[in-house]
Amino acid sequence: GGSMHIADFNIGICGANGIVGGGLPISVGLGLSSQYKSDGKVTLCFFGDGASNQGSFHESLNLASLWKLPVVYICENNQYAMTTQVSNGCCIDSIAKRAVSYNIPGKTIDGNDVLEVYGAVGEAVEHARSGKGPVLLECMTYRQSGHYAGDPCPYRTSDELCRWQDENDPIKRFKEYLVGNGVATEAEITAMEAGVLGDTQEAVEFAKASPMQELAEASTDVFSAPLVLPSKSSVRLPAPGTREITYREAINEALSQAMERDDRVFLIGEDICFGAFRVTYGLTDKFGPERVRCTPISEAAIVGSAVGASATGLVPVAEIMYIDFTTVAMDQIVNQAAKFHYMSGGTVNLPMVVRTAGGSGGRGNAAQHSQSLEALFMHIPGLKVVIPSTPYDAKGLLISAINDPDPVIYIEHKTLYNMKAPVPEEYYSIPFGLADVKRPGRDITLVTYSRMLNYSLQAADKLAEQGIEVEIIDLRTLVPLDIETVAKSVKRTSKVMIVEEDCKTCGVGAELVSLITENVFDYLDAPPVRVAGLDVPIAYAPLLEKASVPSPDSIVAAAIELARG
């Protein structure tokens, strides 16, 4: 990940972060992991004065305090957040005072005094390790260089810089203490400094002499293993059987069976103890509050906790109630979870799942609770995207997601929760990248997913009455995407349409059309057709909401035009 993101989990360095405040939510997960394992470890989370004004700071300290996690928060107050002086960016004169809001100890110390820092951090670590919860330390120091290489620092005076260098340089002060107290001589310190410079120069020369990376390395370590579609001939899935349960119950059963088999699996999210959409209902009684962790409304801290916990060996399933709310946690999803494996050079896996509910559906939830954002996550390298359409698939795909070593975005559709269908009682998984032909046909290939599968099946019945046989393919996963099954069907039908609920512009269908034309253009007798949501926010008014997304009738109309065109 480069010098800004140095990490080595083998010696407990869990990563510096290029996002201001980005490491704070992750520290909650690291502390949670230590508490869960009772391993006696304490997380030290470093950040600057600028990060203390981020929402992630407040979410993280609140959650860490609530659960009494073994974390010491160390604010390096170096007087400047980029070019902004701390007095112009903070409404109080001491960041340590903010500890009062979270009912934890807070202390301001001289960050340029080696011995004071050593003593204060030691006390804080013992406090956290003893089960009393986190501590906030504010270390007053100074950034002697600019914010970035070549920063001319026009925002501070040379007198200010000289004063800190002359009077408060920590190395100079500690050297004077060592010599003045007879701990070391000037000669010993000079020899030590020469040794450090020699080691540094040796490292520089080693780096310069090392071969450059192979260009192919740019594409390695995005996932724990290259994305390869499963061999369809080798996949053996259980028969659905006769037992019928709902989509909601299928997800609940998958979670329960996974938790029974692996005590590293735990759930985290707001309201999950009572079951948002009642999906997780009853799991607290079965597994207890340590494994079903109900949180405050803190999306960044929820996902960040999952990142930290999964990086240290647990398997979190984080719930974000509505997909709209994932936007609040986008830093932790996009900049942290998706990139962790890549930036660690493939040394750290992130086996975590973010469950969320998307889509509209006549509920009057309006523009901020009804979006279909799956295409956003498809666009982010490092994320797998799963979007089941049936109870059978919901169970099998969720078990696969929990067992997967990479971060998975698992998108449920809120209108499908009451849908009933046969689901095996046994524990089974459906491989990612395995689309399913839900209805065979000869005239048109219809590719879809999620709720639009039901609409497409209804449309197919009406089209059959007019002599048009539609082959319906349910993608099931968007990353990885089974373009092979789609291409095979298109070669037979020579016509294809994509039905999706998300907005048409830059939606899932746009990617599918591109892949279809790249792979089977010569087999097409007509341009691919997209039936998609309008490029509008979802309205509150039921009639407008219904008009904003495809319907069985709009699918029928588009298919008739394609078949006869």
Coordinates of C-alpha atoms in Angstrom, one line a residue:
G1 CA 0.0 0.0 0.0
G2 CA 3.0 2.4 0.1
S3 CA 4.5 4.4 2.9
M4 CA 1.2 6.0 3.8
H5 CA -0.3 2.6 4.6
I6 CA 2.5 0.6 6.2
A7 CA 1.1 -2.4 8.0
D8 CA 2.5 -5.7 9.4
F9 CA -0.1 -7.8 11.2
N10 CA 2.6 -10.3 12.3
I11 CA 4.0 -7.7 14.7
G12 CA 0.7 -6.0 15.6
I13 CA 0.9 -3.1 13.2
C14 CA -2.6 -3.1 11.7
G15 CA -2.1 -0.3 9.3
A16 CA -1.7 3.4 8.9
N17 CA -4.5 5.0 7.0
G18 CA -4.6 7.4 4.1
I19 CA -8.2 8.5 5.0
V20 CA -8.3 11.0 7.9
G21 CA -10.2 9.2 10.7
G22 CA -10.4 6.0 8.6
G23 CA -8.7 3.9 11.2
L24 CA -10.9 4.9 14.1
P25 CA -13.8 2.5 13.3
I26 CA -11.4 -0.3 12.4
S27 CA -9.9 0.0 15.9
V28 CA -13.4 -0.8 17.4
G29 CA -13.3 -4.1 15.5
L30 CA -9.7 -4.8 16.6
G31 CA -10.7 -4.2 20.3
L32 CA -13.9 -6.2 19.8
S33 CA -11.8 -9.1 18.5
S34 CA -9.5 -9.0 21.5
Q35 CA -12.4 -8.9 23.9
Y36 CA -14.1 -11.7 22.1
K37 CA -11.0 -13.9 22.2
S38 CA -9.9 -12.8 25.7
D39 CA -6.3 -12.6 24.3
G40 CA -5.2 -9.7 26.6
K41 CA -4.3 -7.5 23.6
V42 CA -4.9 -3.8 23.6
T43 CA -5.3 -1.7 20.5
L44 CA -3.5 1.7 20.2
C45 CA -5.3 3.9 17.7
F46 CA -3.3 6.9 16.5
F47 CA -4.9 9.9 14.8
G48 CA -4.4 13.6 14.5
D49 CA -6.2 16.6 15.8
G50 CA -8.0 17.0 12.4
A51 CA -9.5 13.5 12.7
S52 CA -11.1 14.3 16.0
N53 CA -13.6 16.4 14.1
Q54 CA -14.7 13.5 11.9
G55 CA -17.9 11.7 12.6
S56 CA -15.9 8.5 12.7
F57 CA -14.2 9.7 15.8
H58 CA -17.4 10.2 17.7
E59 CA -19.0 7.0 16.4
S60 CA -16.0 4.9 17.4
L61 CA -15.4 6.3 20.8
N62 CA -19.0 6.0 21.7
L63 CA -19.2 2.3 20.6
A64 CA -15.9 1.4 22.2
S65 CA -17.0 3.0 25.5
L66 CA -20.4 1.3 25.3
W67 CA -18.8 -2.1 25.0
K68 CA -15.8 -1.3 27.2
L69 CA -13.4 -2.4 24.5
P70 CA -9.6 -2.5 25.1
V71 CA -8.6 0.4 23.0
V72 CA -6.4 3.4 23.8
Y73 CA -7.1 6.4 21.5
I74 CA -4.0 8.5 21.0
C75 CA -4.5 11.9 19.4
E76 CA -1.3 13.4 18.1
N77 CA -2.2 17.1 18.3
N78 CA 0.5 18.5 16.1
Q79 CA -1.2 21.9 15.9
Y80 CA -2.3 21.7 12.2
A81 CA -4.8 19.7 10.2
M82 CA -3.3 20.1 6.8
T83 CA -3.1 23.9 6.7
T84 CA -5.7 24.6 9.4
Q85 CA -4.5 25.6 12.8
V86 CA -6.2 23.5 15.6
S87 CA -7.7 26.7 17.2
N88 CA -9.5 27.4 13.9
G89 CA -10.8 23.8 13.5
C90 CA -11.8 22.8 17.0
C91 CA -14.4 24.4 19.2
I92 CA -12.7 23.5 22.5
D93 CA -9.2 24.1 23.8
S94 CA -8.4 20.5 24.6
I95 CA -9.4 17.4 22.5
A96 CA -9.0 15.3 25.6
K97 CA -12.1 17.0 27.0
R98 CA -14.2 15.2 24.5
A99 CA -13.7 12.0 26.5
V100 CA -16.3 13.2 29.0
S101 CA -18.9 12.8 26.3
Y102 CA -18.2 9.1 26.1
N103 CA -17.7 8.5 29.9
I104 CA -14.1 7.5 29.5
P105 CA -10.8 8.9 31.0
G106 CA -9.2 11.7 29.0
K107 CA -5.8 13.3 29.5
T108 CA -3.6 15.9 27.8
I109 CA 0.1 15.2 28.0
D110 CA 3.3 16.6 26.6
G111 CA 3.7 14.5 23.5
N112 CA 7.3 15.6 23.1
D113 CA 8.4 14.2 26.4
V114 CA 9.3 10.6 25.8
L115 CA 9.0 9.5 29.5
E116 CA 5.7 11.3 30.0
V117 CA 4.3 9.6 26.9
Y118 CA 5.7 6.2 28.0
G119 CA 4.2 6.5 31.5
A120 CA 0.7 7.8 30.4
V121 CA 0.4 5.1 27.6
G122 CA 1.4 2.4 30.1
E123 CA -1.3 3.5 32.5
A124 CA -3.9 3.7 29.7
V125 CA -3.0 0.2 28.4
E126 CA -3.4 -1.3 31.9
H127 CA -6.8 0.5 32.3
A128 CA -8.0 -0.9 29.0
R129 CA -6.6 -4.4 29.5
S130 CA -8.3 -4.6 32.9
G131 CA -11.8 -4.4 31.3
K132 CA -12.5 -0.8 32.2
G133 CA -12.8 0.3 28.6
P134 CA -11.0 2.8 26.4
V135 CA -8.9 5.8 27.2
L136 CA -8.3 9.0 25.2
L137 CA -4.8 10.6 25.4
E138 CA -4.0 13.9 23.7
C139 CA -0.3 14.2 23.0
M140 CA 0.6 17.9 22.4
T141 CA 3.3 17.9 19.7
Y142 CA 4.3 19.7 16.6
R143 CA 4.5 18.9 12.9
Q144 CA 8.0 20.0 12.0
S145 CA 7.6 19.2 8.3
G146 CA 4.8 20.2 5.9
H147 CA 1.6 18.1 5.4
Y148 CA 3.1 16.7 2.2
A149 CA 6.5 16.5 0.5
G150 CA 7.2 20.0 -0.9
D151 CA 4.6 21.8 1.3
P152 CA 6.0 25.4 1.5
C153 CA 4.1 25.9 4.8
P154 CA 2.9 29.5 4.2
Y155 CA 0.4 29.1 7.1
R156 CA 3.1 29.3 9.8
T157 CA 6.0 31.5 10.6
S158 CA 9.7 30.6 10.7
D159 CA 9.8 31.8 14.3
E160 CA 7.1 29.3 15.3
L161 CA 9.0 26.5 13.7
C162 CA 12.3 27.5 15.3
R163 CA 10.8 27.7 18.7
W164 CA 9.4 24.2 18.5
Q165 CA 12.6 22.8 17.1
D166 CA 14.8 24.6 19.7
E167 CA 12.7 24.2 22.8
N168 CA 10.5 21.1 22.2
D169 CA 12.2 18.7 19.8
P170 CA 11.6 15.3 21.5
I171 CA 14.8 13.7 20.4
K172 CA 16.9 16.7 21.5
R173 CA 15.1 16.8 24.9
F174 CA 15.5 13.0 25.5
K175 CA 19.1 13.1 24.6
E176 CA 19.7 15.9 27.1
Y177 CA 17.9 13.9 29.7
L178 CA 19.9 10.7 29.1
V179 CA 23.2 12.6 29.3
G180 CA 22.2 14.8 32.2
N181 CA 21.1 11.8 34.3
G182 CA 24.1 9.7 33.5
V183 CA 22.1 7.1 31.6
A184 CA 24.3 7.5 28.4
T185 CA 27.3 9.5 27.2
E186 CA 27.5 11.8 24.2
A187 CA 29.7 9.2 22.6
E188 CA 27.3 6.4 23.1
I189 CA 24.4 8.5 21.6
T190 CA 26.6 9.5 18.7
A191 CA 27.4 5.9 18.0
M192 CA 23.7 5.0 18.3
E193 CA 22.7 7.7 15.8
A194 CA 25.4 6.5 13.4
G195 CA 24.1 3.0 13.6
V196 CA 20.5 4.1 12.8
L197 CA 21.7 6.1 9.9
G198 CA 23.8 3.2 8.7
D199 CA 20.8 0.8 8.9
T200 CA 18.6 3.3 7.0
Q201 CA 21.1 3.8 4.3
E202 CA 21.6 0.1 3.9
A203 CA 17.8 -0.3 3.5
V204 CA 17.7 2.5 0.9
E205 CA 20.5 0.8 -1.1
F206 CA 18.7 -2.5 -0.9
A207 CA 15.5 -1.0 -2.2
K208 CA 17.4 0.7 -5.1
A209 CA 19.1 -2.5 -6.0
S210 CA 15.9 -4.6 -5.9
P211 CA 14.1 -5.4 -9.2
M212 CA 11.0 -3.5 -10.1
Q213 CA 7.6 -5.2 -9.9
E214 CA 6.3 -7.2 -12.8
L215 CA 3.5 -5.3 -14.5
A216 CA 1.1 -8.2 -13.9
E217 CA 1.3 -7.5 -10.1
A218 CA -1.0 -4.6 -10.6
S219 CA -3.9 -7.1 -11.0
T220 CA -3.0 -9.5 -8.2
D221 CA -4.4 -9.6 -4.7
V222 CA -7.6 -7.7 -5.5
F223 CA -9.4 -10.8 -4.1
S224 CA -8.0 -13.7 -2.1
A225 CA -8.0 -15.7 -5.3
P226 CA -8.6 -14.8 -8.9
L227 CA -12.3 -14.7 -9.8
V228 CA -13.0 -17.9 -11.7
L229 CA -16.5 -19.0 -12.6
P230 CA -17.4 -22.4 -11.1
S231 CA -17.5 -25.5 -13.3
K232 CA -21.2 -26.0 -13.8
S233 CA -20.8 -29.7 -14.4
S234 CA -19.2 -30.2 -11.0
V235 CA -21.8 -28.2 -9.0
R236 CA -24.3 -30.4 -7.1
L237 CA -27.0 -28.5 -5.3
P238 CA -29.6 -30.1 -3.1
A239 CA -33.1 -30.5 -4.4
P240 CA -35.5 -27.8 -3.0
G241 CA -37.7 -30.4 -1.4
T242 CA -41.3 -29.8 -0.2
R243 CA -40.7 -27.7 2.9
E244 CA -41.7 -24.1 2.2
I245 CA -40.3 -21.1 4.2
T246 CA -40.1 -17.4 3.5
Y247 CA -37.1 -15.5 2.1
R248 CA -36.8 -13.9 5.6
E249 CA -36.8 -17.3 7.3
A250 CA -34.3 -18.7 4.8
I251 CA -31.8 -15.9 5.6
N252 CA -32.4 -16.4 9.4
E253 CA -31.8 -20.1 9.0
A254 CA -28.5 -19.5 7.0
L255 CA -27.3 -17.2 9.8
S256 CA -28.2 -19.7 12.5
Q257 CA -26.6 -22.7 10.8
A258 CA -23.4 -20.7 10.1
M259 CA -23.2 -19.5 13.7
E260 CA -23.7 -23.1 14.9
R261 CA -20.9 -24.4 12.9
D262 CA -18.3 -21.6 13.5
D263 CA -18.1 -19.6 16.7
R264 CA -16.1 -16.9 14.9
V265 CA -19.3 -15.8 13.1
F266 CA -21.1 -13.0 14.8
L267 CA -23.8 -10.4 13.8
I268 CA -23.5 -6.7 14.3
G269 CA -25.9 -3.9 13.4
E270 CA -28.6 -1.6 14.6
D271 CA -31.8 -3.2 15.9
I272 CA -30.7 -6.7 15.0
C273 CA -31.4 -8.0 18.5
F274 CA -35.0 -7.5 17.7
G275 CA -34.7 -8.2 14.0
A276 CA -34.9 -5.4 11.5
F277 CA -37.5 -6.6 9.0
R278 CA -37.5 -9.5 11.6
V279 CA -34.8 -11.3 9.7
T280 CA -32.6 -11.9 12.7
Y281 CA -35.5 -12.4 15.1
G282 CA -34.7 -15.0 17.8
L283 CA -31.0 -15.2 17.2
T284 CA -30.2 -13.2 20.3
D285 CA -32.0 -15.8 22.4
K286 CA -30.2 -18.6 20.7
F287 CA -26.6 -17.2 20.6
G288 CA -26.6 -14.4 23.2
P289 CA -25.7 -10.7 23.0
E290 CA -21.9 -11.4 22.6
R291 CA -22.6 -12.9 19.1
V292 CA -25.6 -10.8 18.1
R293 CA -24.4 -7.3 18.8
C294 CA -27.0 -4.5 18.7
T295 CA -25.3 -1.2 18.0
P296 CA -26.2 2.5 18.0
I297 CA -27.1 4.1 14.7
S298 CA -23.5 4.3 13.6
E299 CA -23.1 2.9 10.1
A300 CA -19.4 3.8 9.8
A301 CA -18.6 2.2 13.1
I302 CA -20.6 -0.9 12.3
V303 CA -18.8 -1.6 9.0
G304 CA -15.4 -0.4 10.4
S305 CA -15.9 -2.8 13.3
A306 CA -16.5 -5.6 10.8
V307 CA -13.3 -4.7 9.0
G308 CA -11.1 -4.7 12.1
A309 CA -12.7 -7.9 13.5
S310 CA -12.4 -9.8 10.2
A311 CA -8.8 -8.7 9.7
T312 CA -8.0 -10.4 13.1
G313 CA -9.7 -13.7 12.5
L314 CA -13.4 -13.2 13.2
V315 CA -16.2 -13.5 10.7
P316 CA -18.6 -10.6 11.1
V317 CA -22.0 -10.3 9.4
A318 CA -22.8 -6.6 9.5
E319 CA -26.3 -5.4 8.9
I320 CA -27.0 -2.0 7.4
M321 CA -30.8 -1.8 7.5
Y322 CA -31.4 0.0 4.2
I323 CA -29.0 0.1 1.3
D324 CA -29.4 3.9 1.3
F325 CA -27.6 4.0 4.6
T326 CA -24.5 2.3 3.2
T327 CA -23.6 5.7 1.8
V328 CA -23.0 6.8 5.4
A329 CA -20.4 4.0 5.7
M330 CA -18.9 4.3 2.2
D331 CA -15.4 5.1 3.4
Q332 CA -15.3 1.9 5.4
I333 CA -16.8 -0.1 2.5
V334 CA -14.9 1.5 -0.4
N335 CA -11.6 2.7 1.0
Q336 CA -11.1 0.1 3.8
A337 CA -12.9 -3.2 3.3
A338 CA -12.5 -3.3 -0.5
K339 CA -8.8 -2.4 -0.5
F340 CA -7.5 -4.2 2.6
H341 CA -6.3 -7.4 1.0
Y342 CA -4.7 -5.5 -2.0
M343 CA -2.9 -3.0 0.2
S344 CA -1.6 -5.7 2.4
G345 CA 0.0 -7.4 -0.5
G346 CA -2.4 -10.3 -0.1
T347 CA -1.4 -11.1 3.5
V348 CA -4.6 -10.1 5.2
N349 CA -8.0 -11.6 4.3
L350 CA -11.3 -9.9 5.2
P351 CA -14.0 -12.6 5.6
M352 CA -16.9 -10.2 6.2
V353 CA -20.5 -9.8 4.9
V354 CA -22.5 -6.5 4.8
R355 CA -26.2 -7.5 4.6
T356 CA -28.5 -4.8 3.5
A357 CA -32.0 -4.3 2.0
G358 CA -32.5 -2.4 -1.3
G359 CA -35.2 -1.6 -3.8
S360 CA -38.6 0.1 -3.9
G361 CA -41.9 -1.6 -3.7
G362 CA -45.0 0.4 -3.0
R363 CA -44.2 0.9 0.6
G364 CA -44.0 4.7 0.4
N365 CA -40.5 4.8 1.8
A366 CA -39.5 7.6 -0.6
A367 CA -36.2 8.7 -2.0
Q368 CA -33.9 7.9 0.9
H369 CA -35.2 4.4 1.7
S370 CA -35.9 2.9 -1.7
Q371 CA -32.7 3.0 -3.8
S372 CA -31.1 0.2 -5.8
L373 CA -27.4 0.9 -5.5
E374 CA -26.0 -2.4 -6.5
A375 CA -24.2 -0.9 -9.5
L376 CA -22.2 1.3 -7.2
F377 CA -20.7 -1.7 -5.4
M378 CA -20.1 -3.6 -8.7
H379 CA -17.8 -0.7 -9.7
I380 CA -15.5 -1.1 -6.6
P381 CA -12.7 -3.6 -7.1
G382 CA -12.3 -5.9 -4.1
L383 CA -16.0 -6.3 -3.3
K384 CA -18.2 -9.3 -4.2
V385 CA -21.8 -8.5 -4.8
V386 CA -24.6 -11.0 -4.1
I387 CA -28.3 -10.3 -4.8
P388 CA -30.6 -13.3 -4.3
S389 CA -34.1 -13.6 -5.8
T390 CA -35.6 -16.6 -4.1
P391 CA -35.6 -18.2 -0.6
Y392 CA -33.6 -21.1 -1.9
D393 CA -30.9 -18.8 -3.3
A394 CA -31.0 -16.5 -0.3
K395 CA -30.0 -19.3 2.0
G396 CA -27.4 -20.9 -0.1
L397 CA -25.8 -17.7 -1.2
L398 CA -25.6 -16.3 2.3
I399 CA -23.8 -19.4 3.5
S400 CA -21.3 -19.0 0.7
A401 CA -20.9 -15.3 1.6
I402 CA -20.1 -16.1 5.2
N403 CA -17.6 -18.8 4.2
D404 CA -15.9 -16.5 1.6
P405 CA -12.5 -15.0 2.5
D406 CA -13.3 -11.6 0.8
P407 CA -15.8 -8.8 1.7
V408 CA -19.2 -9.5 0.3
I409 CA -22.1 -7.1 -0.2
Y410 CA -25.2 -9.2 0.2
I411 CA -28.3 -7.3 -1.0
E412 CA -31.8 -8.4 -0.1
H413 CA -35.0 -6.9 -1.6
K414 CA -37.3 -5.7 1.1
T415 CA -40.4 -6.8 -0.9
L416 CA -39.2 -10.4 -1.0
Y417 CA -39.2 -11.1 2.7
N418 CA -42.6 -12.7 2.7
M419 CA -42.1 -14.7 -0.4
K420 CA -42.5 -18.5 0.2
A421 CA -40.8 -21.3 -1.7
P422 CA -39.2 -24.7 -1.0
V423 CA -35.9 -24.6 0.8
P424 CA -33.9 -27.6 2.1
E425 CA -33.3 -27.8 5.8
E426 CA -29.7 -28.9 5.3
Y427 CA -26.7 -26.6 5.3
Y428 CA -25.8 -25.9 1.7
S429 CA -24.0 -23.3 -0.3
I430 CA -24.4 -21.9 -3.9
P431 CA -21.2 -21.0 -5.6
F432 CA -20.7 -17.4 -6.6
G433 CA -20.7 -16.7 -10.4
L434 CA -23.3 -19.4 -11.1
A435 CA -26.4 -17.9 -12.8
D436 CA -29.5 -19.9 -12.9
V437 CA -31.9 -20.5 -15.9
K438 CA -35.2 -20.0 -14.1
R439 CA -37.3 -20.6 -17.3
P440 CA -36.2 -22.1 -20.6
G441 CA -37.2 -20.4 -23.8
R442 CA -36.2 -20.1 -27.5
D443 CA -37.1 -16.6 -28.6
I444 CA -35.5 -14.0 -26.2
T445 CA -32.9 -14.2 -23.5
L446 CA -34.1 -12.2 -20.5
V447 CA -31.4 -11.5 -17.9
T448 CA -32.5 -10.2 -14.5
Y449 CA -32.0 -10.5 -10.7
S450 CA -33.7 -9.7 -7.4
R451 CA -37.4 -8.7 -7.4
M452 CA -37.3 -8.2 -11.2
L453 CA -37.1 -12.0 -11.5
N454 CA -40.7 -12.3 -10.2
Y455 CA -41.9 -9.6 -12.6
S456 CA -40.1 -11.3 -15.5
L457 CA -41.7 -14.6 -14.7
Q458 CA -45.1 -13.0 -14.7
A459 CA -44.3 -11.3 -18.0
A460 CA -43.1 -14.5 -19.5
D461 CA -46.5 -16.2 -18.8
K462 CA -48.3 -13.4 -20.7
L463 CA -45.8 -13.5 -23.5
A464 CA -46.2 -17.3 -23.9
E465 CA -49.9 -16.6 -24.5
Q466 CA -48.8 -14.7 -27.6
G467 CA -46.4 -17.3 -28.7
I468 CA -43.2 -15.7 -27.5
E469 CA -41.0 -18.0 -25.4
V470 CA -38.6 -16.1 -23.1
E471 CA -35.6 -17.7 -21.5
I472 CA -35.1 -16.1 -18.1
I473 CA -31.7 -16.1 -16.4
D474 CA -31.3 -15.0 -12.8
L475 CA -27.7 -13.7 -12.3
R476 CA -27.8 -14.3 -8.5
T477 CA -24.3 -12.7 -8.1
L478 CA -23.1 -9.5 -9.8
V479 CA -19.5 -9.9 -8.8
P480 CA -18.5 -12.4 -10.0
L481 CA -20.8 -12.2 -13.0
D482 CA -21.7 -15.3 -15.0
I483 CA -21.5 -14.0 -18.5
E484 CA -20.9 -17.5 -19.9
T485 CA -24.5 -18.7 -19.1
V486 CA -25.8 -15.5 -20.6
A487 CA -23.7 -15.8 -23.8
K488 CA -24.7 -19.4 -24.2
S489 CA -28.4 -18.5 -24.2
V490 CA -27.9 -15.5 -26.5
K491 CA -26.2 -17.8 -29.0
R492 CA -29.5 -19.8 -29.2
T493 CA -32.1 -17.0 -29.0
S494 CA -30.1 -14.2 -30.9
K495 CA -32.1 -11.6 -28.9
V496 CA -31.5 -10.3 -25.4
M497 CA -33.1 -8.0 -22.9
I498 CA -32.0 -7.0 -19.4
V499 CA -34.5 -6.2 -16.7
E500 CA -33.3 -4.3 -13.7
E501 CA -34.7 -2.0 -11.0
D502 CA -31.7 0.3 -10.7
C503 CA -31.4 3.5 -12.7
K504 CA -30.7 2.9 -16.3
T505 CA -27.7 5.2 -16.7
C506 CA -24.5 3.3 -15.8
G507 CA -26.6 0.6 -14.3
V508 CA -26.1 -3.2 -14.1
G509 CA -27.7 -3.5 -17.6
A510 CA -25.1 -1.2 -19.2
E511 CA -22.3 -3.5 -18.1
L512 CA -24.2 -6.5 -19.3
V513 CA -24.9 -5.0 -22.7
S514 CA -21.2 -4.2 -23.0
L515 CA -20.2 -7.8 -22.1
I516 CA -22.8 -9.3 -24.4
T517 CA -21.7 -7.3 -27.4
E518 CA -18.0 -8.1 -26.7
N519 CA -18.7 -11.8 -26.4
V520 CA -21.5 -12.7 -28.8
F521 CA -22.1 -9.7 -31.0
D522 CA -22.2 -11.8 -34.2
Y523 CA -25.1 -13.9 -32.8
L524 CA -27.4 -10.9 -32.2
D525 CA -30.3 -10.3 -34.6
A526 CA -31.2 -7.0 -32.9
P527 CA -29.6 -4.5 -30.5
P528 CA -29.9 -5.5 -26.8
V529 CA -32.8 -4.0 -24.9
R530 CA -32.7 -2.6 -21.4
V531 CA -35.8 -2.3 -19.2
A532 CA -34.7 -0.3 -16.2
G533 CA -35.7 2.1 -13.5
L534 CA -36.0 5.8 -14.5
D535 CA -33.1 8.1 -13.7
V536 CA -35.0 9.7 -10.9
P537 CA -35.1 9.5 -7.1
I538 CA -38.0 7.2 -5.9
A539 CA -41.0 9.3 -5.1
Y540 CA -43.2 9.0 -2.0
A541 CA -46.5 9.0 -3.9
P542 CA -47.4 5.3 -4.7
L543 CA -48.3 6.0 -8.3
L544 CA -45.1 7.8 -9.0
E545 CA -43.0 5.2 -7.2
K546 CA -44.7 2.5 -9.3
A547 CA -44.0 4.4 -12.5
S548 CA -40.3 4.8 -11.7
V549 CA -39.4 1.1 -11.9
P550 CA -40.2 -1.7 -14.4
S551 CA -43.5 -3.6 -14.2
P552 CA -44.6 -6.9 -15.7
D553 CA -46.5 -4.9 -18.3
S554 CA -43.5 -2.8 -19.3
I555 CA -41.4 -5.9 -19.6
V556 CA -44.1 -7.5 -21.9
A557 CA -44.3 -4.4 -24.1
A558 CA -40.5 -4.3 -24.5
A559 CA -40.3 -8.0 -25.3
I560 CA -43.0 -7.8 -27.9
E561 CA -41.2 -5.0 -29.6
L562 CA -37.9 -6.9 -29.5
A563 CA -39.5 -10.1 -30.8
R564 CA -41.3 -8.4 -33.7
G565 CA -38.6 -5.9 -34.5

